[in-house]
mmCIF file with all atom_site columns, N, CA and C in Angstrom:
data_model
loop_
_atom_site.group_PDB
_atom_site.id
_atom_site.type_symbol
_atom_site.label_atom_id
_atom_site.label_alt_id
_atom_site.label_comp_id
_atom_site.label_asym_id
_atom_site.label_entity_id
_atom_site.label_seq_id
_atom_site.pdbx_PDB_ins_code
_atom_site.Cartn_x
_atom_site.Cartn_y
_atom_site.Cartn_z
_atom_site.occupancy
_atom_site.B_iso_or_equiv
_atom_site.pdbx_formal_charge
_atom_site.auth_seq_id
_atom_site.auth_comp_id
_atom_site.auth_asym_id
_atom_site.auth_atom_id
_atom_site.pdbx_PDB_model_num
ATOM 1   N N  . MET A 1 1  ? 0.244  -12.393 -3.507  1.00 0.00 ? 14 MET A N  1
ATOM 2   C CA . MET A 1 1  ? -0.958 -12.246 -2.902  1.00 0.00 ? 14 MET A CA 1
ATOM 3   C C  . MET A 1 1  ? -0.977 -12.489 -1.328  1.00 0.00 ? 14 MET A C  1
ATOM 4   N N  . HIS A 1 2  ? -0.021 -13.321 -0.817  1.00 0.00 ? 15 HIS A N  1
ATOM 5   C CA . HIS A 1 2  ? 0.032  -13.273 0.415   1.00 0.00 ? 15 HIS A CA 1
ATOM 6   C C  . HIS A 1 2  ? 0.413  -11.867 1.319   1.00 0.00 ? 15 HIS A C  1
ATOM 7   N N  . TYR A 1 3  ? 1.242  -11.119 0.249   1.00 0.00 ? 16 TYR A N  1
ATOM 8   C CA . TYR A 1 3  ? 1.738  -9.799  0.950   1.00 0.00 ? 16 TYR A CA 1
ATOM 9   C C  . TYR A 1 3  ? 0.410  -8.758  1.080   1.00 0.00 ? 16 TYR A C  1
ATOM 10  N N  . LEU A 1 4  ? -0.391 -9.099  0.139   1.00 0.00 ? 17 LEU A N  1
ATOM 11  C CA . LEU A 1 4  ? -1.587 -8.375  0.204   1.00 0.00 ? 17 LEU A CA 1
ATOM 12  C C  . LEU A 1 4  ? -2.538 -8.666  1.060   1.00 0.00 ? 17 LEU A C  1
ATOM 13  N N  . SER A 1 5  ? -2.729 -9.696  1.626   1.00 0.00 ? 18 SER A N  1
ATOM 14  C CA . SER A 1 5  ? -3.838 -10.320 2.373   1.00 0.00 ? 18 SER A CA 1
ATOM 15  C C  . SER A 1 5  ? -3.765 -9.674  3.706   1.00 0.00 ? 18 SER A C  1
ATOM 16  N N  . PHE A 1 6  ? -2.760 -9.311  4.363   1.00 0.00 ? 19 PHE A N  1
ATOM 17  C CA . PHE A 1 6  ? -2.856 -8.914  5.813   1.00 0.00 ? 19 PHE A CA 1
ATOM 18  C C  . PHE A 1 6  ? -3.451 -7.349  6.050   1.00 0.00 ? 19 PHE A C  1
ATOM 19  N N  . ARG A 1 7  ? -3.276 -6.511  5.121   1.00 0.00 ? 20 ARG A N  1
ATOM 20  C CA . ARG A 1 7  ? -3.900 -5.255  5.201   1.00 0.00 ? 20 ARG A CA 1
ATOM 21  C C  . ARG A 1 7  ? -3.858 -4.420  3.969   1.00 0.00 ? 20 ARG A C  1
ATOM 22  N N  . PRO A 1 8  ? -4.332 -3.412  3.850   1.00 0.00 ? 21 PRO A N  1
ATOM 23  C CA . PRO A 1 8  ? -4.505 -2.680  2.408   1.00 0.00 ? 21 PRO A CA 1
ATOM 24  C C  . PRO A 1 8  ? -2.899 -2.068  2.513   1.00 0.00 ? 21 PRO A C  1
ATOM 25  N N  . ARG A 1 9  ? -2.544 -2.261  0.991   1.00 0.00 ? 22 ARG A N  1
ATOM 26  C CA . ARG A 1 9  ? -0.945 -1.615  0.629   1.00 0.00 ? 22 ARG A CA 1
ATOM 27  C C  . ARG A 1 9  ? -1.093 -0.656  -0.247  1.00 0.00 ? 22 ARG A C  1
ATOM 28  N N  . SER A 1 10 ? -0.074 0.276   -0.132  1.00 0.00 ? 23 SER A N  1
ATOM 29  C CA . SER A 1 10 ? -0.086 1.329   -1.096  1.00 0.00 ? 23 SER A CA 1
ATOM 30  C C  . SER A 1 10 ? 0.757  0.765   -2.382  1.00 0.00 ? 23 SER A C  1
ATOM 31  N N  . ARG A 1 11 ? 0.567  1.489   -3.433  1.00 0.00 ? 24 ARG A N  1
ATOM 32  C CA . ARG A 1 11 ? 1.289  1.218   -4.722  1.00 0.00 ? 24 ARG A CA 1
ATOM 33  C C  . ARG A 1 11 ? 2.918  1.077   -4.440  1.00 0.00 ? 24 ARG A C  1
ATOM 34  N N  . GLN A 1 12 ? 3.107  2.138   -3.744  1.00 0.00 ? 25 GLN A N  1
ATOM 35  C CA . GLN A 1 12 ? 4.567  2.424   -3.437  1.00 0.00 ? 25 GLN A CA 1
ATOM 36  C C  . GLN A 1 12 ? 5.250  1.151   -2.454  1.00 0.00 ? 25 GLN A C  1
ATOM 37  N N  . GLU A 1 13 ? 4.461  0.473   -1.563  1.00 0.00 ? 26 GLU A N  1
ATOM 38  C CA . GLU A 1 13 ? 4.720  -0.432  -0.610  1.00 0.00 ? 26 GLU A CA 1
ATOM 39  C C  . GLU A 1 13 ? 5.014  -1.982  -1.553  1.00 0.00 ? 26 GLU A C  1
ATOM 40  N N  . VAL A 1 14 ? 4.039  -1.978  -2.568  1.00 0.00 ? 27 VAL A N  1
ATOM 41  C CA . VAL A 1 14 ? 3.967  -3.334  -3.335  1.00 0.00 ? 27 VAL A CA 1
ATOM 42  C C  . VAL A 1 14 ? 5.221  -2.990  -4.501  1.00 0.00 ? 27 VAL A C  1
ATOM 43  N N  . LEU A 1 15 ? 5.229  -1.732  -4.843  1.00 0.00 ? 28 LEU A N  1
ATOM 44  C CA . LEU A 1 15 ? 6.572  -1.773  -5.711  1.00 0.00 ? 28 LEU A CA 1
ATOM 45  C C  . LEU A 1 15 ? 7.628  -2.002  -5.043  1.00 0.00 ? 28 LEU A C  1
ATOM 46  N N  . ARG A 1 16 ? 8.243  -1.511  -3.821  1.00 0.00 ? 29 ARG A N  1
ATOM 47  C CA . ARG A 1 16 ? 9.297  -1.693  -3.175  1.00 0.00 ? 29 ARG A CA 1
ATOM 48  C C  . ARG A 1 16 ? 9.658  -3.142  -2.876  1.00 0.00 ? 29 ARG A C  1
ATOM 49  N N  . ASN A 1 17 ? 8.495  -3.854  -2.440  1.00 0.00 ? 30 ASN A N  1
ATOM 50  C CA . ASN A 1 17 ? 8.420  -5.299  -1.938  1.00 0.00 ? 30 ASN A CA 1
ATOM 51  C C  . ASN A 1 17 ? 8.891  -6.025  -3.189  1.00 0.00 ? 30 ASN A C  1
ATOM 52  N N  . LEU A 1 18 ? 8.210  -5.852  -4.602  1.00 0.00 ? 31 LEU A N  1
ATOM 53  C CA . LEU A 1 18 ? 8.628  -6.557  -5.721  1.00 0.00 ? 31 LEU A CA 1
ATOM 54  C C  . LEU A 1 18 ? 10.188 -6.146  -6.086  1.00 0.00 ? 31 LEU A C  1
ATOM 55  N N  . ARG A 1 19 ? 10.577 -4.918  -6.105  1.00 0.00 ? 32 ARG A N  1
ATOM 56  C CA . ARG A 1 19 ? 11.968 -4.734  -6.547  1.00 0.00 ? 32 ARG A CA 1
ATOM 57  C C  . ARG A 1 19 ? 12.911 -5.609  -5.440  1.00 0.00 ? 32 ARG A C  1
ATOM 58  N N  . ASP A 1 20 ? 12.607 -5.427  -4.049  1.00 0.00 ? 33 ASP A N  1
ATOM 59  C CA . ASP A 1 20 ? 13.514 -6.146  -3.190  1.00 0.00 ? 33 ASP A CA 1
ATOM 60  C C  . ASP A 1 20 ? 13.523 -7.671  -3.641  1.00 0.00 ? 33 ASP A C  1
ATOM 61  N N  . LYS A 1 21 ? 12.567 -8.126  -4.064  1.00 0.00 ? 34 LYS A N  1
ATOM 62  C CA . LYS A 1 21 ? 12.701 -9.484  -4.460  1.00 0.00 ? 34 LYS A CA 1
ATOM 63  C C  . LYS A 1 21 ? 13.381 -9.820  -5.910  1.00 0.00 ? 34 LYS A C  1
ATOM 64  N N  . GLY A 1 22 ? 13.623 -8.702  -6.660  1.00 0.00 ? 35 GLY A N  1
ATOM 65  C CA . GLY A 1 22 ? 14.372 -8.762  -7.677  1.00 0.00 ? 35 GLY A CA 1
ATOM 66  C C  . GLY A 1 22 ? 13.651 -8.854  -9.004  1.00 0.00 ? 35 GLY A C  1
ATOM 67  N N  . TYR A 1 23 ? 12.462 -8.544  -9.119  1.00 0.00 ? 36 TYR A N  1
ATOM 68  C CA . TYR A 1 23 ? 11.841 -8.595  -10.372 1.00 0.00 ? 36 TYR A CA 1
ATOM 69  C C  . TYR A 1 23 ? 11.969 -7.597  -11.207 1.00 0.00 ? 36 TYR A C  1
ATOM 70  N N  . LEU A 1 24 ? 11.901 -7.645  -12.593 1.00 0.00 ? 37 LEU A N  1
ATOM 71  C CA . LEU A 1 24 ? 12.180 -6.684  -13.621 1.00 0.00 ? 37 LEU A CA 1
ATOM 72  C C  . LEU A 1 24 ? 11.117 -5.696  -13.467 1.00 0.00 ? 37 LEU A C  1
ATOM 73  N N  . GLU A 1 25 ? 11.594 -4.347  -13.686 1.00 0.00 ? 38 GLU A N  1
ATOM 74  C CA . GLU A 1 25 ? 10.740 -3.111  -13.673 1.00 0.00 ? 38 GLU A CA 1
ATOM 75  C C  . GLU A 1 25 ? 9.323  -3.117  -14.675 1.00 0.00 ? 38 GLU A C  1
ATOM 76  N N  . ALA A 1 26 ? 9.714  -3.896  -15.875 1.00 0.00 ? 39 ALA A N  1
ATOM 77  C CA . ALA A 1 26 ? 8.527  -4.028  -16.975 1.00 0.00 ? 39 ALA A CA 1
ATOM 78  C C  . ALA A 1 26 ? 7.629  -5.171  -16.092 1.00 0.00 ? 39 ALA A C  1
ATOM 79  N N  . HIS A 1 27 ? 8.046  -6.058  -15.554 1.00 0.00 ? 40 HIS A N  1
ATOM 80  C CA . HIS A 1 27 ? 7.011  -6.932  -14.759 1.00 0.00 ? 40 HIS A CA 1
ATOM 81  C C  . HIS A 1 27 ? 6.397  -6.418  -13.706 1.00 0.00 ? 40 HIS A C  1
ATOM 82  N N  . ILE A 1 28 ? 7.232  -5.701  -13.100 1.00 0.00 ? 41 ILE A N  1
ATOM 83  C CA . ILE A 1 28 ? 6.542  -5.183  -11.780 1.00 0.00 ? 41 ILE A CA 1
ATOM 84  C C  . ILE A 1 28 ? 5.390  -3.997  -11.998 1.00 0.00 ? 41 ILE A C  1
ATOM 85  N N  . GLU A 1 29 ? 5.509  -3.198  -13.071 1.00 0.00 ? 42 GLU A N  1
ATOM 86  C CA . GLU A 1 29 ? 4.543  -2.286  -13.720 1.00 0.00 ? 42 GLU A CA 1
ATOM 87  C C  . GLU A 1 29 ? 3.547  -3.010  -14.133 1.00 0.00 ? 42 GLU A C  1
ATOM 88  N N  . ALA A 1 30 ? 3.550  -4.016  -14.864 1.00 0.00 ? 43 ALA A N  1
ATOM 89  C CA . ALA A 1 30 ? 2.478  -5.006  -15.572 1.00 0.00 ? 43 ALA A CA 1
ATOM 90  C C  . ALA A 1 30 ? 1.687  -5.734  -14.327 1.00 0.00 ? 43 ALA A C  1
ATOM 91  N N  . ALA A 1 31 ? 2.187  -6.013  -13.298 1.00 0.00 ? 44 ALA A N  1
ATOM 92  C CA . ALA A 1 31 ? 1.896  -6.701  -12.124 1.00 0.00 ? 44 ALA A CA 1
ATOM 93  C C  . ALA A 1 31 ? 0.817  -5.476  -11.404 1.00 0.00 ? 44 ALA A C  1
ATOM 94  N N  . LEU A 1 32 ? 1.443  -4.329  -11.240 1.00 0.00 ? 45 LEU A N  1
ATOM 95  C CA . LEU A 1 32 ? 0.789  -3.301  -10.440 1.00 0.00 ? 45 LEU A CA 1
ATOM 96  C C  . LEU A 1 32 ? -0.438 -2.887  -11.037 1.00 0.00 ? 45 LEU A C  1
ATOM 97  N N  . ALA A 1 33 ? -0.199 -2.672  -12.376 1.00 0.00 ? 46 ALA A N  1
ATOM 98  C CA . ALA A 1 33 ? -1.675 -2.473  -13.211 1.00 0.00 ? 46 ALA A CA 1
ATOM 99  C C  . ALA A 1 33 ? -2.602 -3.295  -13.004 1.00 0.00 ? 46 ALA A C  1
ATOM 100 N N  . ARG A 1 34 ? -2.292 -4.664  -13.069 1.00 0.00 ? 47 ARG A N  1
ATOM 101 C CA . ARG A 1 34 ? -3.246 -5.804  -12.944 1.00 0.00 ? 47 ARG A CA 1
ATOM 102 C C  . ARG A 1 34 ? -3.987 -5.635  -11.592 1.00 0.00 ? 47 ARG A C  1
ATOM 103 N N  . LEU A 1 35 ? -3.038 -5.432  -10.557 1.00 0.00 ? 48 LEU A N  1
ATOM 104 C CA . LEU A 1 35 ? -3.555 -5.533  -9.164  1.00 0.00 ? 48 LEU A CA 1
ATOM 105 C C  . LEU A 1 35 ? -4.381 -4.322  -8.717  1.00 0.00 ? 48 LEU A C  1
ATOM 106 N N  . GLU A 1 36 ? -4.162 -3.077  -9.339  1.00 0.00 ? 49 GLU A N  1
ATOM 107 C CA . GLU A 1 36 ? -4.854 -1.859  -9.370  1.00 0.00 ? 49 GLU A CA 1
ATOM 108 C C  . GLU A 1 36 ? -6.149 -2.016  -10.012 1.00 0.00 ? 49 GLU A C  1
ATOM 109 N N  . GLY A 1 37 ? -6.036 -2.718  -11.416 1.00 0.00 ? 50 GLY A N  1
ATOM 110 C CA . GLY A 1 37 ? -7.509 -3.011  -11.960 1.00 0.00 ? 50 GLY A CA 1
ATOM 111 C C  . GLY A 1 37 ? -8.046 -3.897  -11.200 1.00 0.00 ? 50 GLY A C  1
ATOM 112 N N  . TYR A 1 38 ? -7.941 -4.885  -10.747 1.00 0.00 ? 51 TYR A N  1
ATOM 113 C CA . TYR A 1 38 ? -8.722 -5.776  -9.638  1.00 0.00 ? 51 TYR A CA 1
ATOM 114 C C  . TYR A 1 38 ? -9.023 -5.341  -8.485  1.00 0.00 ? 51 TYR A C  1
ATOM 115 N N  . GLY A 1 39 ? -8.520 -4.170  -7.920  1.00 0.00 ? 52 GLY A N  1
ATOM 116 C CA . GLY A 1 39 ? -8.785 -3.581  -6.694  1.00 0.00 ? 52 GLY A CA 1
ATOM 117 C C  . GLY A 1 39 ? -8.004 -3.850  -5.619  1.00 0.00 ? 52 GLY A C  1
ATOM 118 N N  . TYR A 1 40 ? -6.928 -4.675  -5.940  1.00 0.00 ? 53 TYR A N  1
ATOM 119 C CA . TYR A 1 40 ? -5.959 -5.415  -4.834  1.00 0.00 ? 53 TYR A CA 1
ATOM 120 C C  . TYR A 1 40 ? -5.106 -4.326  -4.263  1.00 0.00 ? 53 TYR A C  1
ATOM 121 N N  . VAL A 1 41 ? -4.729 -3.377  -4.977  1.00 0.00 ? 54 VAL A N  1
ATOM 122 C CA . VAL A 1 41 ? -4.069 -2.166  -4.675  1.00 0.00 ? 54 VAL A CA 1
ATOM 123 C C  . VAL A 1 41 ? -4.665 -0.898  -5.022  1.00 0.00 ? 54 VAL A C  1
ATOM 124 N N  . ASP A 1 42 ? -4.889 -0.195  -3.999  1.00 0.00 ? 55 ASP A N  1
ATOM 125 C CA . ASP A 1 42 ? -5.726 0.967   -3.728  1.00 0.00 ? 55 ASP A CA 1
ATOM 126 C C  . ASP A 1 42 ? -5.125 2.052   -3.119  1.00 0.00 ? 55 ASP A C  1
ATOM 127 N N  . ASP A 1 43 ? -4.489 3.042   -3.614  1.00 0.00 ? 56 ASP A N  1
ATOM 128 C CA . ASP A 1 43 ? -3.857 4.052   -2.615  1.00 0.00 ? 56 ASP A CA 1
ATOM 129 C C  . ASP A 1 43 ? -4.890 4.792   -1.645  1.00 0.00 ? 56 ASP A C  1
ATOM 130 N N  . GLN A 1 44 ? -6.106 5.041   -2.231  1.00 0.00 ? 57 GLN A N  1
ATOM 131 C CA . GLN A 1 44 ? -7.277 5.599   -1.499  1.00 0.00 ? 57 GLN A CA 1
ATOM 132 C C  . GLN A 1 44 ? -7.654 4.796   -0.261  1.00 0.00 ? 57 GLN A C  1
ATOM 133 N N  . GLU A 1 45 ? -7.781 3.443   -0.570  1.00 0.00 ? 58 GLU A N  1
ATOM 134 C CA . GLU A 1 45 ? -8.162 2.646   0.572   1.00 0.00 ? 58 GLU A CA 1
ATOM 135 C C  . GLU A 1 45 ? -7.082 2.621   1.540   1.00 0.00 ? 58 GLU A C  1
ATOM 136 N N  . PHE A 1 46 ? -5.755 2.561   0.762   1.00 0.00 ? 59 PHE A N  1
ATOM 137 C CA . PHE A 1 46 ? -4.800 2.513   1.807   1.00 0.00 ? 59 PHE A CA 1
ATOM 138 C C  . PHE A 1 46 ? -4.615 3.620   2.848   1.00 0.00 ? 59 PHE A C  1
ATOM 139 N N  . ALA A 1 47 ? -4.876 4.906   2.157   1.00 0.00 ? 60 ALA A N  1
ATOM 140 C CA . ALA A 1 47 ? -4.918 6.145   3.072   1.00 0.00 ? 60 ALA A CA 1
ATOM 141 C C  . ALA A 1 47 ? -5.856 6.146   4.038   1.00 0.00 ? 60 ALA A C  1
ATOM 142 N N  . ARG A 1 48 ? -7.152 5.711   3.733   1.00 0.00 ? 61 ARG A N  1
ATOM 143 C CA . ARG A 1 48 ? -8.241 5.511   4.450   1.00 0.00 ? 61 ARG A CA 1
ATOM 144 C C  . ARG A 1 48 ? -7.856 4.551   5.769   1.00 0.00 ? 61 ARG A C  1
ATOM 145 N N  . PHE A 1 49 ? -7.289 3.585   5.405   1.00 0.00 ? 62 PHE A N  1
ATOM 146 C CA . PHE A 1 49 ? -7.063 2.406   6.349   1.00 0.00 ? 62 PHE A CA 1
ATOM 147 C C  . PHE A 1 49 ? -5.871 3.072   7.280   1.00 0.00 ? 62 PHE A C  1
ATOM 148 N N  . TRP A 1 50 ? -4.899 3.844   6.776   1.00 0.00 ? 63 TRP A N  1
ATOM 149 C CA . TRP A 1 50 ? -3.756 4.308   7.597   1.00 0.00 ? 63 TRP A CA 1
ATOM 150 C C  . TRP A 1 50 ? -4.245 5.293   8.519   1.00 0.00 ? 63 TRP A C  1
ATOM 151 N N  . LEU A 1 51 ? -5.058 6.234   7.977   1.00 0.00 ? 64 LEU A N  1
ATOM 152 C CA . LEU A 1 51 ? -5.645 7.447   8.711   1.00 0.00 ? 64 LEU A CA 1
ATOM 153 C C  . LEU A 1 51 ? -6.545 6.757   9.824   1.00 0.00 ? 64 LEU A C  1
ATOM 154 N N  . GLU A 1 52 ? -7.302 5.907   9.733   1.00 0.00 ? 65 GLU A N  1
ATOM 155 C CA . GLU A 1 52 ? -8.200 5.346   10.657  1.00 0.00 ? 65 GLU A CA 1
ATOM 156 C C  . GLU A 1 52 ? -7.379 4.594   11.767  1.00 0.00 ? 65 GLU A C  1
ATOM 157 N N  . ASN A 1 53 ? -6.316 3.788   11.291  1.00 0.00 ? 66 ASN A N  1
ATOM 158 C CA . ASN A 1 53 ? -5.556 3.146   12.285  1.00 0.00 ? 66 ASN A CA 1
ATOM 159 C C  . ASN A 1 53 ? -4.670 4.059   13.132  1.00 0.00 ? 66 ASN A C  1
ATOM 160 N N  . ARG A 1 54 ? -4.252 5.187   12.547  1.00 0.00 ? 67 ARG A N  1
ATOM 161 C CA . ARG A 1 54 ? -3.431 6.306   13.386  1.00 0.00 ? 67 ARG A CA 1
ATOM 162 C C  . ARG A 1 54 ? -4.370 6.977   14.372  1.00 0.00 ? 67 ARG A C  1
ATOM 163 N N  . THR A 1 55 ? -5.629 7.251   13.876  1.00 0.00 ? 68 THR A N  1
ATOM 164 C CA . THR A 1 55 ? -6.491 8.185   14.799  1.00 0.00 ? 68 THR A CA 1
ATOM 165 C C  . THR A 1 55 ? -6.908 7.123   15.771  1.00 0.00 ? 68 THR A C  1
ATOM 166 N N  . ARG A 1 56 ? -7.040 6.050   15.833  1.00 0.00 ? 69 ARG A N  1
ATOM 167 C CA . ARG A 1 56 ? -7.372 4.987   16.628  1.00 0.00 ? 69 ARG A CA 1
ATOM 168 C C  . ARG A 1 56 ? -6.429 4.755   17.806  1.00 0.00 ? 69 ARG A C  1
ATOM 169 N N  . PHE A 1 57 ? -5.279 4.817   17.523  1.00 0.00 ? 70 PHE A N  1
ATOM 170 C CA . PHE A 1 57 ? -4.115 4.374   18.350  1.00 0.00 ? 70 PHE A CA 1
ATOM 171 C C  . PHE A 1 57 ? -3.307 5.682   18.887  1.00 0.00 ? 70 PHE A C  1
ATOM 172 N N  . LYS A 1 58 ? -3.306 6.725   18.163  1.00 0.00 ? 71 LYS A N  1
ATOM 173 C CA . LYS A 1 58 ? -2.678 8.003   18.463  1.00 0.00 ? 71 LYS A CA 1
ATOM 174 C C  . LYS A 1 58 ? -3.457 9.017   18.496  1.00 0.00 ? 71 LYS A C  1
ATOM 175 N N  . PRO A 1 59 ? -3.098 10.117  19.289  1.00 0.00 ? 72 PRO A N  1
ATOM 176 C CA . PRO A 1 59 ? -4.039 11.351  19.214  1.00 0.00 ? 72 PRO A CA 1
ATOM 177 C C  . PRO A 1 59 ? -3.920 12.005  17.852  1.00 0.00 ? 72 PRO A C  1
ATOM 178 N N  . ARG A 1 60 ? -4.892 12.941  17.675  1.00 0.00 ? 73 ARG A N  1
ATOM 179 C CA . ARG A 1 60 ? -5.000 13.264  16.164  1.00 0.00 ? 73 ARG A CA 1
ATOM 180 C C  . ARG A 1 60 ? -3.525 14.356  15.967  1.00 0.00 ? 73 ARG A C  1
ATOM 181 N N  . SER A 1 61 ? -3.024 14.824  16.961  1.00 0.00 ? 74 SER A N  1
ATOM 182 C CA . SER A 1 61 ? -1.812 15.857  16.457  1.00 0.00 ? 74 SER A CA 1
ATOM 183 C C  . SER A 1 61 ? -0.704 15.018  16.008  1.00 0.00 ? 74 SER A C  1
ATOM 184 N N  . VAL A 1 62 ? -0.529 13.953  16.615  1.00 0.00 ? 75 VAL A N  1
ATOM 185 C CA . VAL A 1 62 ? 0.679  12.941  16.245  1.00 0.00 ? 75 VAL A CA 1
ATOM 186 C C  . VAL A 1 62 ? 0.280  12.553  14.748  1.00 0.00 ? 75 VAL A C  1
ATOM 187 N N  . ALA A 1 63 ? -1.070 11.922  14.415  1.00 0.00 ? 76 ALA A N  1
ATOM 188 C CA . ALA A 1 63 ? -1.196 11.616  13.234  1.00 0.00 ? 76 ALA A CA 1
ATOM 189 C C  . ALA A 1 63 ? -1.151 12.690  12.209  1.00 0.00 ? 76 ALA A C  1
ATOM 190 N N  . ARG A 1 64 ? -1.589 13.861  12.241  1.00 0.00 ? 77 ARG A N  1
ATOM 191 C CA . ARG A 1 64 ? -1.308 15.142  11.537  1.00 0.00 ? 77 ARG A CA 1
ATOM 192 C C  . ARG A 1 64 ? 0.095  15.267  11.224  1.00 0.00 ? 77 ARG A C  1
ATOM 193 N N  . ARG A 1 65 ? 0.893  15.217  12.281  1.00 0.00 ? 78 ARG A N  1
ATOM 194 C CA . ARG A 1 65 ? 2.532  15.638  12.153  1.00 0.00 ? 78 ARG A CA 1
ATOM 195 C C  . ARG A 1 65 ? 3.039  14.459  11.260  1.00 0.00 ? 78 ARG A C  1
ATOM 196 N N  . SER A 1 66 ? 2.619  13.175  11.142  1.00 0.00 ? 79 SER A N  1
ATOM 197 C CA . SER A 1 66 ? 3.330  12.165  10.513  1.00 0.00 ? 79 SER A CA 1
ATOM 198 C C  . SER A 1 66 ? 2.773  12.295  8.962   1.00 0.00 ? 79 SER A C  1
ATOM 199 N N  . LEU A 1 67 ? 1.789  12.988  8.744   1.00 0.00 ? 80 LEU A N  1
ATOM 200 C CA . LEU A 1 67 ? 1.184  13.068  7.159   1.00 0.00 ? 80 LEU A CA 1
ATOM 201 C C  . LEU A 1 67 ? 2.255  13.975  6.660   1.00 0.00 ? 80 LEU A C  1
#
């Protein structure tokens, strides 16, 4: 939960974090399903956050290129 508290996280970020910590794939998938069900992991919210953050601190052309 600490990892999720700083900013929105994508499913891929959480997946990578849990794999790096050595959790079993079955446990990771179960955890991700629960986290998504509770709304703690939401790729659409992450995309909104990412785009807003990029456009706030970089010109639009730079944000578009990195997508």
